[in-house]
Every structure is written in C-alpha cells, then in structure tokens.
mmCIF file of C-alpha atoms in Angstrom:
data_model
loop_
_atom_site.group_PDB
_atom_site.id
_atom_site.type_symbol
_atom_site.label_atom_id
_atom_site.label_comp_id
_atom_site.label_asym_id
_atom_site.label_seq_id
_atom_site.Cartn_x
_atom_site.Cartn_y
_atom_site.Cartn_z
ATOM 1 C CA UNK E 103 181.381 21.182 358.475
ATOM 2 C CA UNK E 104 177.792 20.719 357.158
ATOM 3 C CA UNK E 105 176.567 23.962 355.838
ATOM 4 C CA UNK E 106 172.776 24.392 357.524
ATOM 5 C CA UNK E 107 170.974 27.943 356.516
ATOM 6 C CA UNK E 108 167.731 27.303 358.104
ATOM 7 C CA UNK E 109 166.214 25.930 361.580
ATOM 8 C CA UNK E 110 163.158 26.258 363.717
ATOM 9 C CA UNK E 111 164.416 26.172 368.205
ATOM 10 C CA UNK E 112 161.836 26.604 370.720
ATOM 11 C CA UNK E 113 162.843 29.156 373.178
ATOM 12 C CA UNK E 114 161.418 29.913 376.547
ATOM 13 C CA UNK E 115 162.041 32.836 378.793
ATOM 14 C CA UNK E 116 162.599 32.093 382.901
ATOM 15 C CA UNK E 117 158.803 32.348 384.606
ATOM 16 C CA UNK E 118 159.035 35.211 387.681
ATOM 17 C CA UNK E 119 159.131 33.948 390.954
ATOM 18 C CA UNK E 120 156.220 33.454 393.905
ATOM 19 C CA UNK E 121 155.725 36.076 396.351
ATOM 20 C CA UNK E 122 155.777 34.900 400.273
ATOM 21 C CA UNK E 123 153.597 35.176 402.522
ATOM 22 C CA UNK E 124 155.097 35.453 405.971
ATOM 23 C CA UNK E 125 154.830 37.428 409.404
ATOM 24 C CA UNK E 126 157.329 38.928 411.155
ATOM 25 C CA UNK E 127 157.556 36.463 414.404
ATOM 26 C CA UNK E 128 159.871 37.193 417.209
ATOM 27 C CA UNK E 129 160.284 37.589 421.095
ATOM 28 C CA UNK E 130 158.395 40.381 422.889
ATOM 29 C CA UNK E 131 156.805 41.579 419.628
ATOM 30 C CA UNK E 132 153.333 40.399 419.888
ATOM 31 C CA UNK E 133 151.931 41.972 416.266
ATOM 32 C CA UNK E 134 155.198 41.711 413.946
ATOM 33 C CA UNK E 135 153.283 42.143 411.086
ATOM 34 C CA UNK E 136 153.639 40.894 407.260
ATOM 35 C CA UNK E 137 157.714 40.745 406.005
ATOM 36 C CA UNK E 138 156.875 38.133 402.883
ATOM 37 C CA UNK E 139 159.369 39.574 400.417
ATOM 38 C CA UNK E 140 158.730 40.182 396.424
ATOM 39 C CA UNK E 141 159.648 37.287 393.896
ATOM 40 C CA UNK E 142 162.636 37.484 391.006
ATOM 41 C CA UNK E 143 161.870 37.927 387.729
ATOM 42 C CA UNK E 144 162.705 35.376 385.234
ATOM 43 C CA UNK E 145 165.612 35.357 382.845
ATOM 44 C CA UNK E 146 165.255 36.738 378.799
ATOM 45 C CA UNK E 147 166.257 34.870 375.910
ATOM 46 C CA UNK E 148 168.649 36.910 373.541
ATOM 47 C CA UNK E 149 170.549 35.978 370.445
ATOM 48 C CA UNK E 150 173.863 37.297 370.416
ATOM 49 C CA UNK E 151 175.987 37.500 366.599
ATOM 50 C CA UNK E 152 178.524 35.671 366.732
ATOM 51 C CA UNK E 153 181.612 36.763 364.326
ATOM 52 C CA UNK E 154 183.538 33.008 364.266
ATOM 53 C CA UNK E 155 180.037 31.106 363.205
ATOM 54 C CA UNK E 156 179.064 30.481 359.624
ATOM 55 C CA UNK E 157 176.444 27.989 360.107
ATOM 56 C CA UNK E 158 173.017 27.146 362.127
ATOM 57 C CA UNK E 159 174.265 23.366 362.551
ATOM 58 C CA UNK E 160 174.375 23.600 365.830
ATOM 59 C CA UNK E 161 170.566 23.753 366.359
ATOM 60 C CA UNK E 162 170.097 20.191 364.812
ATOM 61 C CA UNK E 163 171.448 18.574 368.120
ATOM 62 C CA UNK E 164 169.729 21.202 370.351
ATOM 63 C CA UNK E 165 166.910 23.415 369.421
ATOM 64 C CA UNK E 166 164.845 24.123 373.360
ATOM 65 C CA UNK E 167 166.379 26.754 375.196
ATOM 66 C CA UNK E 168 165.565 27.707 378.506
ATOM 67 C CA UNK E 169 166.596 30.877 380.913
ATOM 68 C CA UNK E 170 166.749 30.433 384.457
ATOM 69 C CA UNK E 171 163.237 31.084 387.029
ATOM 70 C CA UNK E 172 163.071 33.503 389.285
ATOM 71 C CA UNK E 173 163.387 32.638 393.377
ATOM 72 C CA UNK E 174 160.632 32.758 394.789
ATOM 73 C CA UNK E 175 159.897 35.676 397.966
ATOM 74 C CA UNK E 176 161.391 34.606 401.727
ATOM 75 C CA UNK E 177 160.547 36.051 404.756
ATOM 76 C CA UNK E 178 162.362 38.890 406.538
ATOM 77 C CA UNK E 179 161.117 40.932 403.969
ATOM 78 C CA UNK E 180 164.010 38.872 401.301
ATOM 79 C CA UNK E 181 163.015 39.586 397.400
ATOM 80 C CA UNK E 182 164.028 36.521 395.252
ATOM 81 C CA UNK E 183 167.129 36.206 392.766
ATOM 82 C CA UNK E 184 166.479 37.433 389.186
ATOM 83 C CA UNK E 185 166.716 34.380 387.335
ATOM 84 C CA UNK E 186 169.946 34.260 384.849
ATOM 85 C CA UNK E 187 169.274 35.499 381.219
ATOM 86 C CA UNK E 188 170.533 32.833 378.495
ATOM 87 C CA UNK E 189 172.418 33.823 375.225
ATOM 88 C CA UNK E 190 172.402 32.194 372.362
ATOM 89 C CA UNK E 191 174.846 32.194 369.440
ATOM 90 C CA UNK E 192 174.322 32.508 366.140
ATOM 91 C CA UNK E 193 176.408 33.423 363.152
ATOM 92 C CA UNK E 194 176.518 37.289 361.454
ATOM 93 C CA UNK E 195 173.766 37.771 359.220
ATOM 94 C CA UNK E 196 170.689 35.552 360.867
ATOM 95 C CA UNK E 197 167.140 36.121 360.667
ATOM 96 C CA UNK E 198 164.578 35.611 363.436
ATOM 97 C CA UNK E 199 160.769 35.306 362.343
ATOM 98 C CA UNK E 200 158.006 33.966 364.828
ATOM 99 C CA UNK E 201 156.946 30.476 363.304
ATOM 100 C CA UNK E 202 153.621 31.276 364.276
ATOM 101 C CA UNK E 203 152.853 34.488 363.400
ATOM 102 C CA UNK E 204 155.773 34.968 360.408
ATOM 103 C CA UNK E 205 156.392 38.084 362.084
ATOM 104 C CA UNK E 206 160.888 38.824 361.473
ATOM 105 C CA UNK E 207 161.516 39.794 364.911
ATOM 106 C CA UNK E 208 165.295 41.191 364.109
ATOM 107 C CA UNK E 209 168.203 41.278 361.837
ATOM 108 C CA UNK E 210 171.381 40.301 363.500
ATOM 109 C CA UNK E 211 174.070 41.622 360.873
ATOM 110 C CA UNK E 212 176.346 43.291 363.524
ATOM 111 C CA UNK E 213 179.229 41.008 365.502
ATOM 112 C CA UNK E 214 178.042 41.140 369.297
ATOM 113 C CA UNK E 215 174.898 42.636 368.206
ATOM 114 C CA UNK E 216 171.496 41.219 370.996
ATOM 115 C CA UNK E 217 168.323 40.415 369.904
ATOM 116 C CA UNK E 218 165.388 40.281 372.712
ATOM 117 C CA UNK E 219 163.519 37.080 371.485
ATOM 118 C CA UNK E 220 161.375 36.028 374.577
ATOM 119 C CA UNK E 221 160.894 37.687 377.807
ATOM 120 C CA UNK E 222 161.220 36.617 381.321
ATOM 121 C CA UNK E 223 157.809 37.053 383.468
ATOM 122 C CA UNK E 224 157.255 39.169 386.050
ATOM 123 C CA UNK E 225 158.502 38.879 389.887
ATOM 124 C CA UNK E 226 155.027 38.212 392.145
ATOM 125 C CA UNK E 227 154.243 40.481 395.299
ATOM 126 C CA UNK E 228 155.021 39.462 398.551
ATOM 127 C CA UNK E 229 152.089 39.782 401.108
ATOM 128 C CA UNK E 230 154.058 43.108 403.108
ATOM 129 C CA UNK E 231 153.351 44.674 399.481
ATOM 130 C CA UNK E 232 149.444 44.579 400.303
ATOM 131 C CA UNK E 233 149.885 46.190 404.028
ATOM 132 C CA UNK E 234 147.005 48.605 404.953
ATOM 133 C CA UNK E 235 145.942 50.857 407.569
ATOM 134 C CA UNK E 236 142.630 48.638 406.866
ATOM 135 C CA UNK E 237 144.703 45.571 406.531
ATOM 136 C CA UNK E 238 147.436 44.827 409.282
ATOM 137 C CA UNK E 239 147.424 41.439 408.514
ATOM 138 C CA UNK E 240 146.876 40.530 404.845
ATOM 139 C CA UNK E 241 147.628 36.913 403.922
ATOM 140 C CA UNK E 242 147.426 37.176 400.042
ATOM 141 C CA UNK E 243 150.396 37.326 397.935
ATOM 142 C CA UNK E 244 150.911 37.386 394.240
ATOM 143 C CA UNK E 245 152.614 34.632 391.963
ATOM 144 C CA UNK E 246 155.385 35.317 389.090
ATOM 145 C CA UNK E 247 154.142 35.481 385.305
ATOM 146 C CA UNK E 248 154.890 32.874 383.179
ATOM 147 C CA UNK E 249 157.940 33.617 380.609
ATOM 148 C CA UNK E 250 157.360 34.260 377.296
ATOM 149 C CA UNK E 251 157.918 30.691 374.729
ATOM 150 C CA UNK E 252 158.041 31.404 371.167
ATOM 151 C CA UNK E 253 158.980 29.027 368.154
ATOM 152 C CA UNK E 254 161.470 30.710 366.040
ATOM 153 C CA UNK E 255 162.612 30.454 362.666
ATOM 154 C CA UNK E 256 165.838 31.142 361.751
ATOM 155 C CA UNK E 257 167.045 32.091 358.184
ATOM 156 C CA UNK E 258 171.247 32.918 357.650
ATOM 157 C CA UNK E 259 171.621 35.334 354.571
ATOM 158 C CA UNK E 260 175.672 35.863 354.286
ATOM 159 C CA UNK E 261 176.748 39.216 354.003
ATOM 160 C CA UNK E 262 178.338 39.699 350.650
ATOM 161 C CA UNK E 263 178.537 42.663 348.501
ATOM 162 C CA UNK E 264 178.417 40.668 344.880
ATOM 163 C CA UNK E 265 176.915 37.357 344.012
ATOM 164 C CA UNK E 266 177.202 34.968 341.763
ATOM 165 C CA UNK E 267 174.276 33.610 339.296
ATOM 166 C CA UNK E 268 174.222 31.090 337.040
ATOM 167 C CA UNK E 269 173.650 26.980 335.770
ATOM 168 C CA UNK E 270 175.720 24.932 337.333
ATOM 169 C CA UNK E 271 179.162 24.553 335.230
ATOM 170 C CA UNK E 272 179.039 28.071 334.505
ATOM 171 C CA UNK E 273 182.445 28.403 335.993
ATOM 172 C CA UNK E 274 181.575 30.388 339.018
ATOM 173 C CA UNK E 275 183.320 28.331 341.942
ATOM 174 C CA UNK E 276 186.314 28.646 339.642
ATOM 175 C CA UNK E 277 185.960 32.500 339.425
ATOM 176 C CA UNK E 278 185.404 33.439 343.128
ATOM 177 C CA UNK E 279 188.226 31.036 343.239
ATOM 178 C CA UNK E 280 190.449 32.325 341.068
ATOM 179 C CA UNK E 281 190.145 36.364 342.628
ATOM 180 C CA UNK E 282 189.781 35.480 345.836
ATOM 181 C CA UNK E 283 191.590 32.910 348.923
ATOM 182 C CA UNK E 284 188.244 30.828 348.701
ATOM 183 C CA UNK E 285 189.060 27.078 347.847
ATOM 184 C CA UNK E 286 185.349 25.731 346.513
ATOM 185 C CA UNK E 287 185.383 22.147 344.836
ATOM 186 C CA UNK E 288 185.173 22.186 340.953
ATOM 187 C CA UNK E 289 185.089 19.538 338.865
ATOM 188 C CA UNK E 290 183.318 18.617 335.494
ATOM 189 C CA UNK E 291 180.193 17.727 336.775
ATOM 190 C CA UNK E 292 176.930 19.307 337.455
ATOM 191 C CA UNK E 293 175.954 20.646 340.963
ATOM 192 C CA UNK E 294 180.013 20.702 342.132
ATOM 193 C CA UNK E 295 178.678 23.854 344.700
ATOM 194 C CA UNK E 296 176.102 22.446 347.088
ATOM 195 C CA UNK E 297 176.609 25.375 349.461
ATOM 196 C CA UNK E 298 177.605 28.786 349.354
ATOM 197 C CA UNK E 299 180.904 29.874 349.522
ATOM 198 C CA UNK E 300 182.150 33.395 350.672
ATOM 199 C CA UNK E 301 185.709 35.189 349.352
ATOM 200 C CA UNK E 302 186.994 38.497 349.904
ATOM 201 C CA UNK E 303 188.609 39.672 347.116
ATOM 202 C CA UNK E 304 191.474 42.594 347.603
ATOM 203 C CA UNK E 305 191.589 45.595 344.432
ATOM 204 C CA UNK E 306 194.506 47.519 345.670
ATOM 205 C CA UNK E 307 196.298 47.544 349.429
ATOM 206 C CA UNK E 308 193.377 48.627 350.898
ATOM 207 C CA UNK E 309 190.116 48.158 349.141
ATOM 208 C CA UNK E 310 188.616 44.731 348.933
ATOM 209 C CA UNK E 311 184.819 43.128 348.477
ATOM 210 C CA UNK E 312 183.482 39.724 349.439
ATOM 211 C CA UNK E 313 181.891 37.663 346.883
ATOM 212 C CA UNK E 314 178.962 34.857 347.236
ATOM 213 C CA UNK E 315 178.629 31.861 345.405
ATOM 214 C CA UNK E 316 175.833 29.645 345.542
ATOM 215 C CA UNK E 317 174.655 26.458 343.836
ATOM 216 C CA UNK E 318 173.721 26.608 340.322
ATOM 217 C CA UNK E 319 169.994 27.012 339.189
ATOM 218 C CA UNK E 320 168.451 25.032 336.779
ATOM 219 C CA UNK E 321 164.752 25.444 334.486
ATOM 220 C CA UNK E 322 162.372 24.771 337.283
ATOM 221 C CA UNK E 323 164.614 25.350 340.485
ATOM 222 C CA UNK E 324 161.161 27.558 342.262
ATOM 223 C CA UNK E 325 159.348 24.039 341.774
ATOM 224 C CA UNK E 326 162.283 21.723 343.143
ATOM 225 C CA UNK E 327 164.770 20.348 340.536
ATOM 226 C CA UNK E 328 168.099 19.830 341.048
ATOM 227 C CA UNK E 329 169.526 22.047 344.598
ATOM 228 C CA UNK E 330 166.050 24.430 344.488
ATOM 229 C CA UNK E 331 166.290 27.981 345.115
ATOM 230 C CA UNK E 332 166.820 27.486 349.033
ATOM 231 C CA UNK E 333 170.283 29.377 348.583
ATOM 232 C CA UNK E 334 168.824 32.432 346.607
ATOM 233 C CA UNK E 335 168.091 34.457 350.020
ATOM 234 C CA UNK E 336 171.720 34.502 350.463
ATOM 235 C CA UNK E 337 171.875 37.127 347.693
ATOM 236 C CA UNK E 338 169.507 39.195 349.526
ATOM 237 C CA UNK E 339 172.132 41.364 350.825
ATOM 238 C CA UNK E 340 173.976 41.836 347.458
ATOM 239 C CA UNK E 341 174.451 45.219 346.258
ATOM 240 C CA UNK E 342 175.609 43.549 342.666
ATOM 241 C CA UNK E 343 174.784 40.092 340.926
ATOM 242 C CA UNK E 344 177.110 38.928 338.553
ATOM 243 C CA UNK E 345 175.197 36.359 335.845
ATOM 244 C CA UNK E 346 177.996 34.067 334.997
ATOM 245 C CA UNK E 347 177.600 32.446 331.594
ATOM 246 C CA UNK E 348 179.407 29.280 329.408
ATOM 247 C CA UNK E 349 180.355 31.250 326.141
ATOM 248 C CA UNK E 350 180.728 27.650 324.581
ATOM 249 C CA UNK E 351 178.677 25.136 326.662
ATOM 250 C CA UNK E 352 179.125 21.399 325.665
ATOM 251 C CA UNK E 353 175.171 20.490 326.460
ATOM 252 C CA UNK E 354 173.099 22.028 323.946
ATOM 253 C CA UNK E 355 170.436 23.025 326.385
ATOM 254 C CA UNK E 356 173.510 25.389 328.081
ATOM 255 C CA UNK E 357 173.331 27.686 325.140
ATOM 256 C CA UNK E 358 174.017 30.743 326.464
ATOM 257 C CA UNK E 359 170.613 32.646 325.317
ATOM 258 C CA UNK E 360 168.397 30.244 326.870
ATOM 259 C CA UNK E 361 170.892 29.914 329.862
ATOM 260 C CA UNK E 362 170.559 33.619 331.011
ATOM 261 C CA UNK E 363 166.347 33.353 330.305
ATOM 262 C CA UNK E 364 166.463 30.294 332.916
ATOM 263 C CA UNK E 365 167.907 32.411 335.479
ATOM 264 C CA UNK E 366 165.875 35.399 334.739
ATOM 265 C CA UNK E 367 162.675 33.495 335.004
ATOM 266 C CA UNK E 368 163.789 31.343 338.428
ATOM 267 C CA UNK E 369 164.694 34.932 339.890
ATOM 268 C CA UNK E 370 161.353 36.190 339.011
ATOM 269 C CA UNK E 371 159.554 33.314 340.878
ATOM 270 C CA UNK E 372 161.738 33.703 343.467
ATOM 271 C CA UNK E 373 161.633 37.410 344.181
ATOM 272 C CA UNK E 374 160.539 40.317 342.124
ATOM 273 C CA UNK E 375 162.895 42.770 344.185
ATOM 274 C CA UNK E 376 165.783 40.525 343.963
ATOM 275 C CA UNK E 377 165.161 39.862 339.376
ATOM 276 C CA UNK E 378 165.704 43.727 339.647
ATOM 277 C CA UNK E 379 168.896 43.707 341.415
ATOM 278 C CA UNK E 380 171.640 45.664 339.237
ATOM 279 C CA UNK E 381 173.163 42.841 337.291
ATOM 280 C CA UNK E 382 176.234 42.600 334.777
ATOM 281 C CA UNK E 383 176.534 39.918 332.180
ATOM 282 C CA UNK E 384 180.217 37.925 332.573
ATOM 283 C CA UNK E 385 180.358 36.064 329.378
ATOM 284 C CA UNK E 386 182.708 33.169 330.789
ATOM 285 C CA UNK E 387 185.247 30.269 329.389
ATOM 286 C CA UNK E 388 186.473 32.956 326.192
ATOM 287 C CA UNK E 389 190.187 30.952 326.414
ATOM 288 C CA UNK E 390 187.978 27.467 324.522
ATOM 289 C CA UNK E 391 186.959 29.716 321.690
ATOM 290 C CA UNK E 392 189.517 30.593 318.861
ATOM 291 C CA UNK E 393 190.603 34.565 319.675
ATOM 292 C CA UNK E 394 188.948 35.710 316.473
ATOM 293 C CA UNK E 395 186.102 34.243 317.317
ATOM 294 C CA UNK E 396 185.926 35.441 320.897
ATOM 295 C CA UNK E 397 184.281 38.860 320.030
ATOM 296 C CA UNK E 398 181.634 38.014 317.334
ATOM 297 C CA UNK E 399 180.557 35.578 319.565
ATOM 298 C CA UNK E 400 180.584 37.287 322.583
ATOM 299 C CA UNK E 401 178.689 40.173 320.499
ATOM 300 C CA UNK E 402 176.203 37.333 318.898
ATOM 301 C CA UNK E 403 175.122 36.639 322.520
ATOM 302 C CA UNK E 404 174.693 39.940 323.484
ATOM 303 C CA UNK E 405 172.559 41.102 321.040
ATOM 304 C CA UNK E 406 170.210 37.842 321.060
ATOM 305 C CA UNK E 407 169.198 38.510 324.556
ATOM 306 C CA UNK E 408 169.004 42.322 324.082
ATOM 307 C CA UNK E 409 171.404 43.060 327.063
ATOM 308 C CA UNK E 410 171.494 47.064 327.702
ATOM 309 C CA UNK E 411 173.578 46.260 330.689
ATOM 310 C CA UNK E 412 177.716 45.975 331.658
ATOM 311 C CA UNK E 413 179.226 43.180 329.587
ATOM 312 C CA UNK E 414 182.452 41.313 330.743
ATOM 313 C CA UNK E 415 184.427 39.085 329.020
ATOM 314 C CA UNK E 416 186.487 36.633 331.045
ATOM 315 C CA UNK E 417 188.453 33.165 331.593
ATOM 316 C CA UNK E 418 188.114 32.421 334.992
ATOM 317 C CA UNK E 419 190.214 29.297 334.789
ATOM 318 C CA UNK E 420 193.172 31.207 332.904
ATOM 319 C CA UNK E 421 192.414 34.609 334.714
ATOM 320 C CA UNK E 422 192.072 36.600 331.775
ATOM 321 C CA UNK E 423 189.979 39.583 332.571
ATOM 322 C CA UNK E 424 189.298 38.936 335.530
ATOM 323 C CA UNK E 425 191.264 41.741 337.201
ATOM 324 C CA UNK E 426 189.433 44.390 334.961
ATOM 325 C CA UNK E 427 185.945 42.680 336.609
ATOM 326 C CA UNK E 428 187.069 43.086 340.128
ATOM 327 C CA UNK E 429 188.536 46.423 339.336
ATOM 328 C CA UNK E 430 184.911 47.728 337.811
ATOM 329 C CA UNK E 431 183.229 45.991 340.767
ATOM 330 C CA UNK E 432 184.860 47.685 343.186
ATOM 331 C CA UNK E 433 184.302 51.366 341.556
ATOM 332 C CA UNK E 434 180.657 51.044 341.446
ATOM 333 C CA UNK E 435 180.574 49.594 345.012
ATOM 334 C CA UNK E 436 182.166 52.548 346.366
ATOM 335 C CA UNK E 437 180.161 54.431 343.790
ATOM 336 C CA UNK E 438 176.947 53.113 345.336
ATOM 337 C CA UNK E 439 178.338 53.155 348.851
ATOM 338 C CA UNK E 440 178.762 57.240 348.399
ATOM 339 C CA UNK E 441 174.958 57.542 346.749
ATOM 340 C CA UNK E 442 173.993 55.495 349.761
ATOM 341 C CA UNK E 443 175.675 58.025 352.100
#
C-alpha cells in the first residue's frame, strides 16, 4: 500500500432543520392555535483514530464529507430528526490544521480518540415557539443554521520513541531491520527507503521501543533534492534520534565528517526544536574495516566533528553491537519516561 502522510478533505457539518409553521385545525375547535414544531439540528463531523490505519491514502479517492441535515418542524407540535453525525477514520498520530486559517485544531494520538472538526447548525423555531398573550396567532417561524464547512489539512506524524537520521546508504533500513520484525527494502543503491518504516524492538520479556526510519537526507533536502524533508515531521514525536553514519563510505562525498554536518544543517532548516533533539552518534558498517583499525577510526571521526555526545559502534548487517544500542536506548527511555513523570 502507497504510503500518503499528507492531504487536504473538505468537510461539512449537517445544516439544522426549518421550523413549521402550522395551526392546530380540527372539529369543534374553532381557534386551535399554532402547533408548528421545532427543526433538528444538523449532524457534526468528527475524526475518530483509528488503531489498524497507517496511512491517509484513503482521502485521494474521497476527500468531501458530509453529515446528515436536520428534518425540518411538522405540525402537531412534531420537532424534526437530529440529523446523523459522520465519523471519519484516520490513522493514530494525525494532525488536523484549518487550511485557511493554519490554525491545528487537534492531535489524534489516542486509538478511538474524537476530534470535533465542524459543527452541525442549529434546529429553527417552530411558529408555537413565538405564542403570545399579544400574539395568538403568529405565523413566523425560524429556519436551521447552516453547518459549519472547513478545509482541513491533515499531517500523520508516527508515534515512535527513536528515529533514525542519516544519508541514504547509511545502513539504517538494515538496522531497524536487523533489531526489530520490520522487513524494509535494502539494496546498494541510493534512496532504497522512500517511506517510513516503523519496528518495535523487544530489550527483555517485557520492555520494548518502536523505532522510525525515514528516507535518507541529502545536502540541500530543505530546498528539494533527492526525497526532501517531507518525512522529517515524523520524528516530531521522538524522544531520541539516532544519527546513523558509514564508518567507510565508498563515495567520497559520504565521508563521515561532512556526512553528519549535512544532517545537522538540513535539521536546522527544518526545525530548530527538532536539531536540538537529544541525539547519539552510531558510527555504522565497523565489520568492512580491519578490527585494529575499527577504533582509531572510529576515534578519528569523533574527534573531527567534536562530538560531546553518546558514541556507538555497530554492524548492523552482522549485528555486532547492536544489542548494547537497544539495551542503552531503552535505559534512557525509561530514564526520561520517569523525569517526565
């Protein structure tokens, strides 16, 4: 299935329903007076999170939604039906923002969790609601409101507690593959990822974390080339990113200095808040270097960029040290979930 993160649906809540105007008309009673009954009011929109959904797909082949209209009044004093409310799903973790305004209207991160995004008008008044002592007679009534239409723009940031950063070949669809069930593609080529992939990974019988991968960035991603940063927002929710690095890239313009600057620089274009995300250094692909070369050149990279942070030194594609990452992840996340608390 085509992963879709972003779509703009026109929604529009049920109008209310007329009031009647009608007198009460039978045998023998020669002044029956007014009985014109109250309208219904129209239906709401909602958005309802929806567990088994991981993309907004479904809005390319349908984006107008419409809840029911309110009955109008009858006579006999009979109030119209409240038009049905409509409820539409959308998948854990999506964003609603007015497309006119840019106003976020809610966060949907809970399963079953409803979001109010346009509401139904008003019923109108019947013409018994404007009976007097002045006024025996009144033939005025009151029509429904129009519902409330709003364009909507909807963003889906995947709830994940670490993500993955780096140029595309950096090995990171073979690392989230490698500690968790996720099956990404990989291959040998640039731009393997072109959408993000989710794993939970499991430290223990009972602890676990789920991981994000998205595409890799390359120099000038906030202008454009290659995938963009489109799929940055779904690191939004991150407590943790994880800068995954070729210790021994083939292309010369991979070296791994310049490599972690590129990212740095799209993140700060991107979002100040998320360049200042916690982040630990995972100095990938050790198992192509000789082992005594391993450290001094895991060292040599660390001290070129100046890195004061955690430093990991892995082979995703032979799993060496990879357990000791997910093992350190998974402390500070329940580190930072207790701070949190």
């Amino acid at each position: 299935m085509q992963f879709v993160d972003e779509v703009v649906i026109r929604v529009k809540a049920g109008d209310g329903g007329n009031g009647c105007v009608s007198f009460r008309r039978e045998k023998y009673i020669e002044f029956g007076g007014p009985n014109g009954g109250d309208g219904g009011d129209g239906g709401d929109v909602y958005l309802v999170a929806e567990r088994n959904l991981n993309t907004l797909i479904d809005f390319r082949h349908q984006r107008y939604y419409e809840a029911q209209r309110g009955e109008n009044g009858a006579g006999r004093n009979l109030t119209g039906k409240r038009g049905d409310d409509i409820e539409v799903s959308v998948p854990v973790g999506t964003v609603a923002y007015d497309e006119e305004t840019g106003e976020m209207i809610g966060d949907l991160i809970e399963p079953g969790q409803r979001l109010l995004v346009a509401k139904g008008g008003w019923h109108g008044l019947g013409n018994l609601r404007y009976k007097s002592s002045i006024n025996r007679a009144p033939r005025q009534s009151k029509p429904g409101t129009v519902g409330e239409l709003r364009v909507l723009r909807m963003e889906l940031k995947l709830l994940a507690d670490v993500g993955l950063l780096g140029l595309p070949n950096a090995g990171k669809s073979t690392l989230i593959s490698a500690v968790s069930s996720a099956r990404p593609k990989v291959a040998d080529y640039p731009f393997t990822t072109l959408y993000p992939n989710l794993g939970v990974v499991s430290v223990g019988v009972t602890q676990s974390f789920v991981m994000a991968d998205i595409p890799g960035l390359i120099e000038g991603a906030a202008e454009g080339a290659g995938l963009g940063i489109q799929f940055l927002r779904h690191l939004a929710r991150t407590s943790l990113l994880l800068h995954v690095v070729d210790v021994a890239p083939m292309a010369e313009e991979n070296e791994p200095v310049r490599a972690v600057r590129t990212i740095e620089g799209e993140l700060e274009q991107y979002s100040e808040e998320l360049s200042n995300y916690p982040r630990w250094l995972v100095l990938n692909k050790i198992d192509i270097l000789p082992p005594e070369e391993r450290a001094p050149r895991c060292q040599e990279i660390v001290d070129a960029l100046g890195w004061t942070g955690r430093v990991f030194q892995i082979s995703a594609a032979t799993g060496a040290g990879t357990q000791d990452l997910c093992f350190h992840i998974m402390q500070y996340l329940d580190e930072h979930a207790d701070k949190s608390n």
